[in-house]
Amino acid sequence: MTLARWGRRLITGSAVASATLPWLADWNHGHTFGPEYGPHARWHGTSEVLGATAEGVLALWLLRAAGDEHRPDERLLVAAALLPIVRWAPFNLTLLVPGTSPYDQHRIPQRVLGMPAALLSQDLIAATAAAGLLLRRLARRRP
């Protein structure tokens, strides 16, 4: 399998994760519908889940619209890769705001490899898209 094809598959995986994982992580009674979440917090939680889903679906549409591997529209592939990157990577910057936390208030902090589990999953989605984009770029430079 070529680098370009692997790159496209990584971008696709990132788009699918963007569209589906927020439903598993946030659309539940431990998060968006938890007793400590007021109406405005639920509004934000719902907006995040729906926004991530819409961006994931848009990225999948862009990948399809880009055409097949023989003559793809690289601009659409780049746009599809950038959507999950700009959606998930900025969550790291939220840690710079005093009083914020990647952990729910009344739950035991979950860490994986020393990182907050929520940030790790978001970083993996963004990194997968970035790796896919990098493979596409490398494939274009090879003879």
PDB file of C-alpha atoms in Angstrom:
ATOM      1  CA  MET A   1       0.000   0.000   0.000  1.00  0.00           C
ATOM      2  CA  THR A   2       1.331   3.440  -0.887  1.00  0.00           C
ATOM      3  CA  LEU A   3       2.095   6.255   1.524  1.00  0.00           C
ATOM      4  CA  ALA A   4      -0.672   8.331  -0.035  1.00  0.00           C
ATOM      5  CA  ARG A   5      -3.256   5.622   0.550  1.00  0.00           C
ATOM      6  CA  TRP A   6      -2.127   5.132   4.155  1.00  0.00           C
ATOM      7  CA  GLY A   7      -2.341   8.888   4.649  1.00  0.00           C
ATOM      8  CA  ARG A   8      -5.883   8.979   3.358  1.00  0.00           C
ATOM      9  CA  ARG A   9      -6.850   6.094   5.629  1.00  0.00           C
ATOM     10  CA  LEU A  10      -5.421   7.856   8.678  1.00  0.00           C
ATOM     11  CA  ILE A  11      -7.337  11.022   7.813  1.00  0.00           C
ATOM     12  CA  THR A  12     -10.493   8.936   7.365  1.00  0.00           C
ATOM     13  CA  GLY A  13      -9.977   7.259  10.741  1.00  0.00           C
ATOM     14  CA  SER A  14      -9.548  10.631  12.394  1.00  0.00           C
ATOM     15  CA  ALA A  15     -12.755  11.928  10.784  1.00  0.00           C
ATOM     16  CA  VAL A  16     -14.702   8.852  11.916  1.00  0.00           C
ATOM     17  CA  ALA A  17     -13.339   9.240  15.459  1.00  0.00           C
ATOM     18  CA  SER A  18     -14.304  12.936  15.473  1.00  0.00           C
ATOM     19  CA  ALA A  19     -17.855  12.096  14.457  1.00  0.00           C
ATOM     20  CA  THR A  20     -18.392   9.206  16.872  1.00  0.00           C
ATOM     21  CA  LEU A  21     -16.223   9.361  20.001  1.00  0.00           C
ATOM     22  CA  PRO A  22     -17.873  12.465  21.526  1.00  0.00           C
ATOM     23  CA  TRP A  23     -21.140  10.512  21.663  1.00  0.00           C
ATOM     24  CA  LEU A  24     -19.425   7.836  23.742  1.00  0.00           C
ATOM     25  CA  ALA A  25     -17.405  10.185  25.940  1.00  0.00           C
ATOM     26  CA  ASP A  26     -19.836  13.051  26.538  1.00  0.00           C
ATOM     27  CA  TRP A  27     -23.419  12.040  25.743  1.00  0.00           C
ATOM     28  CA  ASN A  28     -24.167  10.324  29.056  1.00  0.00           C
ATOM     29  CA  HIS A  29     -25.270  10.870  32.659  1.00  0.00           C
ATOM     30  CA  GLY A  30     -21.688  11.157  33.826  1.00  0.00           C
ATOM     31  CA  HIS A  31     -21.065  14.183  31.657  1.00  0.00           C
ATOM     32  CA  THR A  32     -23.597  16.232  29.642  1.00  0.00           C
ATOM     33  CA  PHE A  33     -26.619  14.872  31.517  1.00  0.00           C
ATOM     34  CA  GLY A  34     -24.956  14.608  34.926  1.00  0.00           C
ATOM     35  CA  PRO A  35     -26.742  16.065  37.960  1.00  0.00           C
ATOM     36  CA  GLU A  36     -24.075  18.755  38.447  1.00  0.00           C
ATOM     37  CA  TYR A  37     -24.547  20.033  34.888  1.00  0.00           C
ATOM     38  CA  GLY A  38     -26.941  22.945  34.680  1.00  0.00           C
ATOM     39  CA  PRO A  39     -28.938  23.895  31.572  1.00  0.00           C
ATOM     40  CA  HIS A  40     -26.187  26.118  30.156  1.00  0.00           C
ATOM     41  CA  ALA A  41     -23.518  23.445  30.678  1.00  0.00           C
ATOM     42  CA  ARG A  42     -25.811  20.939  28.913  1.00  0.00           C
ATOM     43  CA  TRP A  43     -26.209  23.415  26.083  1.00  0.00           C
ATOM     44  CA  HIS A  44     -22.416  23.608  25.735  1.00  0.00           C
ATOM     45  CA  GLY A  45     -22.049  19.825  25.967  1.00  0.00           C
ATOM     46  CA  THR A  46     -24.716  19.269  23.323  1.00  0.00           C
ATOM     47  CA  SER A  47     -23.148  21.899  21.079  1.00  0.00           C
ATOM     48  CA  GLU A  48     -19.725  20.231  21.349  1.00  0.00           C
ATOM     49  CA  VAL A  49     -21.052  16.759  20.512  1.00  0.00           C
ATOM     50  CA  LEU A  50     -23.111  17.994  17.564  1.00  0.00           C
ATOM     51  CA  GLY A  51     -20.320  20.269  16.307  1.00  0.00           C
ATOM     52  CA  ALA A  52     -17.726  17.495  16.432  1.00  0.00           C
ATOM     53  CA  THR A  53     -20.108  15.144  14.637  1.00  0.00           C
ATOM     54  CA  ALA A  54     -20.823  17.715  11.930  1.00  0.00           C
ATOM     55  CA  GLU A  55     -17.110  18.384  11.426  1.00  0.00           C
ATOM     56  CA  GLY A  56     -16.353  14.661  11.240  1.00  0.00           C
ATOM     57  CA  VAL A  57     -19.098  14.124   8.664  1.00  0.00           C
ATOM     58  CA  LEU A  58     -17.876  17.155   6.684  1.00  0.00           C
ATOM     59  CA  ALA A  59     -14.338  15.740   6.689  1.00  0.00           C
ATOM     60  CA  LEU A  60     -15.665  12.413   5.373  1.00  0.00           C
ATOM     61  CA  TRP A  61     -17.590  14.242   2.654  1.00  0.00           C
ATOM     62  CA  LEU A  62     -14.449  16.199   1.682  1.00  0.00           C
ATOM     63  CA  LEU A  63     -12.490  12.953   1.445  1.00  0.00           C
ATOM     64  CA  ARG A  64     -15.123  11.490  -0.854  1.00  0.00           C
ATOM     65  CA  ALA A  65     -15.367  14.674  -2.918  1.00  0.00           C
ATOM     66  CA  ALA A  66     -11.576  14.686  -3.351  1.00  0.00           C
ATOM     67  CA  GLY A  67     -11.891  11.783  -5.762  1.00  0.00           C
ATOM     68  CA  ASP A  68      -9.958   8.566  -6.116  1.00  0.00           C
ATOM     69  CA  GLU A  69      -6.269   7.979  -5.470  1.00  0.00           C
ATOM     70  CA  HIS A  70      -5.247   8.365  -9.097  1.00  0.00           C
ATOM     71  CA  ARG A  71      -6.060  12.086  -9.372  1.00  0.00           C
ATOM     72  CA  PRO A  72      -7.323  13.383  -6.030  1.00  0.00           C
ATOM     73  CA  ASP A  73      -7.980  17.031  -5.262  1.00  0.00           C
ATOM     74  CA  GLU A  74      -5.264  17.535  -2.637  1.00  0.00           C
ATOM     75  CA  ARG A  75      -6.848  20.763  -1.374  1.00  0.00           C
ATOM     76  CA  LEU A  76      -9.938  18.851  -0.279  1.00  0.00           C
ATOM     77  CA  LEU A  77      -7.794  16.185   1.378  1.00  0.00           C
ATOM     78  CA  VAL A  78      -5.865  18.865   3.272  1.00  0.00           C
ATOM     79  CA  ALA A  79      -9.132  20.495   4.380  1.00  0.00           C
ATOM     80  CA  ALA A  80     -10.440  17.114   5.558  1.00  0.00           C
ATOM     81  CA  ALA A  81      -7.268  16.578   7.611  1.00  0.00           C
ATOM     82  CA  LEU A  82      -7.291  20.069   9.106  1.00  0.00           C
ATOM     83  CA  LEU A  83     -10.836  19.781  10.472  1.00  0.00           C
ATOM     84  CA  PRO A  84      -9.987  17.243  13.221  1.00  0.00           C
ATOM     85  CA  ILE A  85      -6.707  19.020  13.951  1.00  0.00           C
ATOM     86  CA  VAL A  86      -8.340  22.403  14.577  1.00  0.00           C
ATOM     87  CA  ARG A  87     -11.203  20.778  16.477  1.00  0.00           C
ATOM     88  CA  TRP A  88      -9.148  18.772  18.977  1.00  0.00           C
ATOM     89  CA  ALA A  89      -5.625  20.235  19.295  1.00  0.00           C
ATOM     90  CA  PRO A  90      -6.754  23.515  20.959  1.00  0.00           C
ATOM     91  CA  PHE A  91      -8.083  21.585  23.964  1.00  0.00           C
ATOM     92  CA  ASN A  92      -4.473  21.556  25.174  1.00  0.00           C
ATOM     93  CA  LEU A  93      -4.536  25.356  25.331  1.00  0.00           C
ATOM     94  CA  THR A  94      -7.488  25.306  27.734  1.00  0.00           C
ATOM     95  CA  LEU A  95      -5.094  24.195  30.461  1.00  0.00           C
ATOM     96  CA  LEU A  96      -3.553  27.674  30.335  1.00  0.00           C
ATOM     97  CA  VAL A  97      -6.808  29.228  31.586  1.00  0.00           C
ATOM     98  CA  PRO A  98      -6.839  29.380  35.402  1.00  0.00           C
ATOM     99  CA  GLY A  99      -9.483  27.191  37.009  1.00  0.00           C
ATOM    100  CA  THR A 100      -9.990  24.808  34.079  1.00  0.00           C
ATOM    101  CA  SER A 101      -9.543  21.071  34.318  1.00  0.00           C
ATOM    102  CA  PRO A 102      -9.856  18.134  31.918  1.00  0.00           C
ATOM    103  CA  TYR A 103     -11.459  16.138  34.756  1.00  0.00           C
ATOM    104  CA  ASP A 104     -15.084  15.957  35.857  1.00  0.00           C
ATOM    105  CA  GLN A 105     -15.594  17.433  39.321  1.00  0.00           C
ATOM    106  CA  HIS A 106     -16.878  14.390  41.167  1.00  0.00           C
ATOM    107  CA  ARG A 107     -14.939  11.625  39.461  1.00  0.00           C
ATOM    108  CA  ILE A 108     -11.551  10.046  40.000  1.00  0.00           C
ATOM    109  CA  PRO A 109      -9.066  11.570  37.527  1.00  0.00           C
ATOM    110  CA  GLN A 110      -8.344   9.175  34.683  1.00  0.00           C
ATOM    111  CA  ARG A 111      -4.803   9.235  33.334  1.00  0.00           C
ATOM    112  CA  VAL A 112      -3.231   7.204  30.549  1.00  0.00           C
ATOM    113  CA  LEU A 113       0.537   7.345  30.054  1.00  0.00           C
ATOM    114  CA  GLY A 114       0.625  10.196  32.562  1.00  0.00           C
ATOM    115  CA  MET A 115      -1.805  12.346  30.573  1.00  0.00           C
ATOM    116  CA  PRO A 116      -5.440  13.145  31.266  1.00  0.00           C
ATOM    117  CA  ALA A 117      -7.420  10.496  29.350  1.00  0.00           C
ATOM    118  CA  ALA A 118      -9.630  13.109  27.678  1.00  0.00           C
ATOM    119  CA  LEU A 119      -6.641  15.050  26.345  1.00  0.00           C
ATOM    120  CA  LEU A 120      -4.863  11.910  25.206  1.00  0.00           C
ATOM    121  CA  SER A 121      -7.844  10.773  23.147  1.00  0.00           C
ATOM    122  CA  GLN A 122      -8.263  14.222  21.597  1.00  0.00           C
ATOM    123  CA  ASP A 123      -4.554  14.477  20.872  1.00  0.00           C
ATOM    124  CA  LEU A 124      -4.597  11.054  19.216  1.00  0.00           C
ATOM    125  CA  ILE A 125      -7.417  12.121  16.893  1.00  0.00           C
ATOM    126  CA  ALA A 126      -5.518  15.284  15.906  1.00  0.00           C
ATOM    127  CA  ALA A 127      -2.183  13.442  15.607  1.00  0.00           C
ATOM    128  CA  THR A 128      -3.740  10.759  13.409  1.00  0.00           C
ATOM    129  CA  ALA A 129      -4.997  13.400  10.987  1.00  0.00           C
ATOM    130  CA  ALA A 130      -1.618  15.173  11.075  1.00  0.00           C
ATOM    131  CA  ALA A 131       0.208  11.891  10.392  1.00  0.00           C
ATOM    132  CA  GLY A 132      -2.126  11.213   7.478  1.00  0.00           C
ATOM    133  CA  LEU A 133      -1.442  14.660   6.066  1.00  0.00           C
ATOM    134  CA  LEU A 134       2.308  14.151   6.486  1.00  0.00           C
ATOM    135  CA  LEU A 135       2.172  10.812   4.645  1.00  0.00           C
ATOM    136  CA  ARG A 136       0.268  12.472   1.802  1.00  0.00           C
ATOM    137  CA  ARG A 137       2.951  15.178   1.585  1.00  0.00           C
ATOM    138  CA  LEU A 138       5.763  12.618   1.627  1.00  0.00           C
ATOM    139  CA  ALA A 139       4.056  10.618  -1.119  1.00  0.00           C
ATOM    140  CA  ARG A 140       3.874  13.709  -3.347  1.00  0.00           C
ATOM    141  CA  ARG A 141       7.639  14.247  -3.018  1.00  0.00           C
ATOM    142  CA  ARG A 142       8.574  10.684  -3.951  1.00  0.00           C
ATOM    143  CA  PRO A 143       9.274   9.944  -7.611  1.00  0.00           C
TER     144      PRO A 143
END
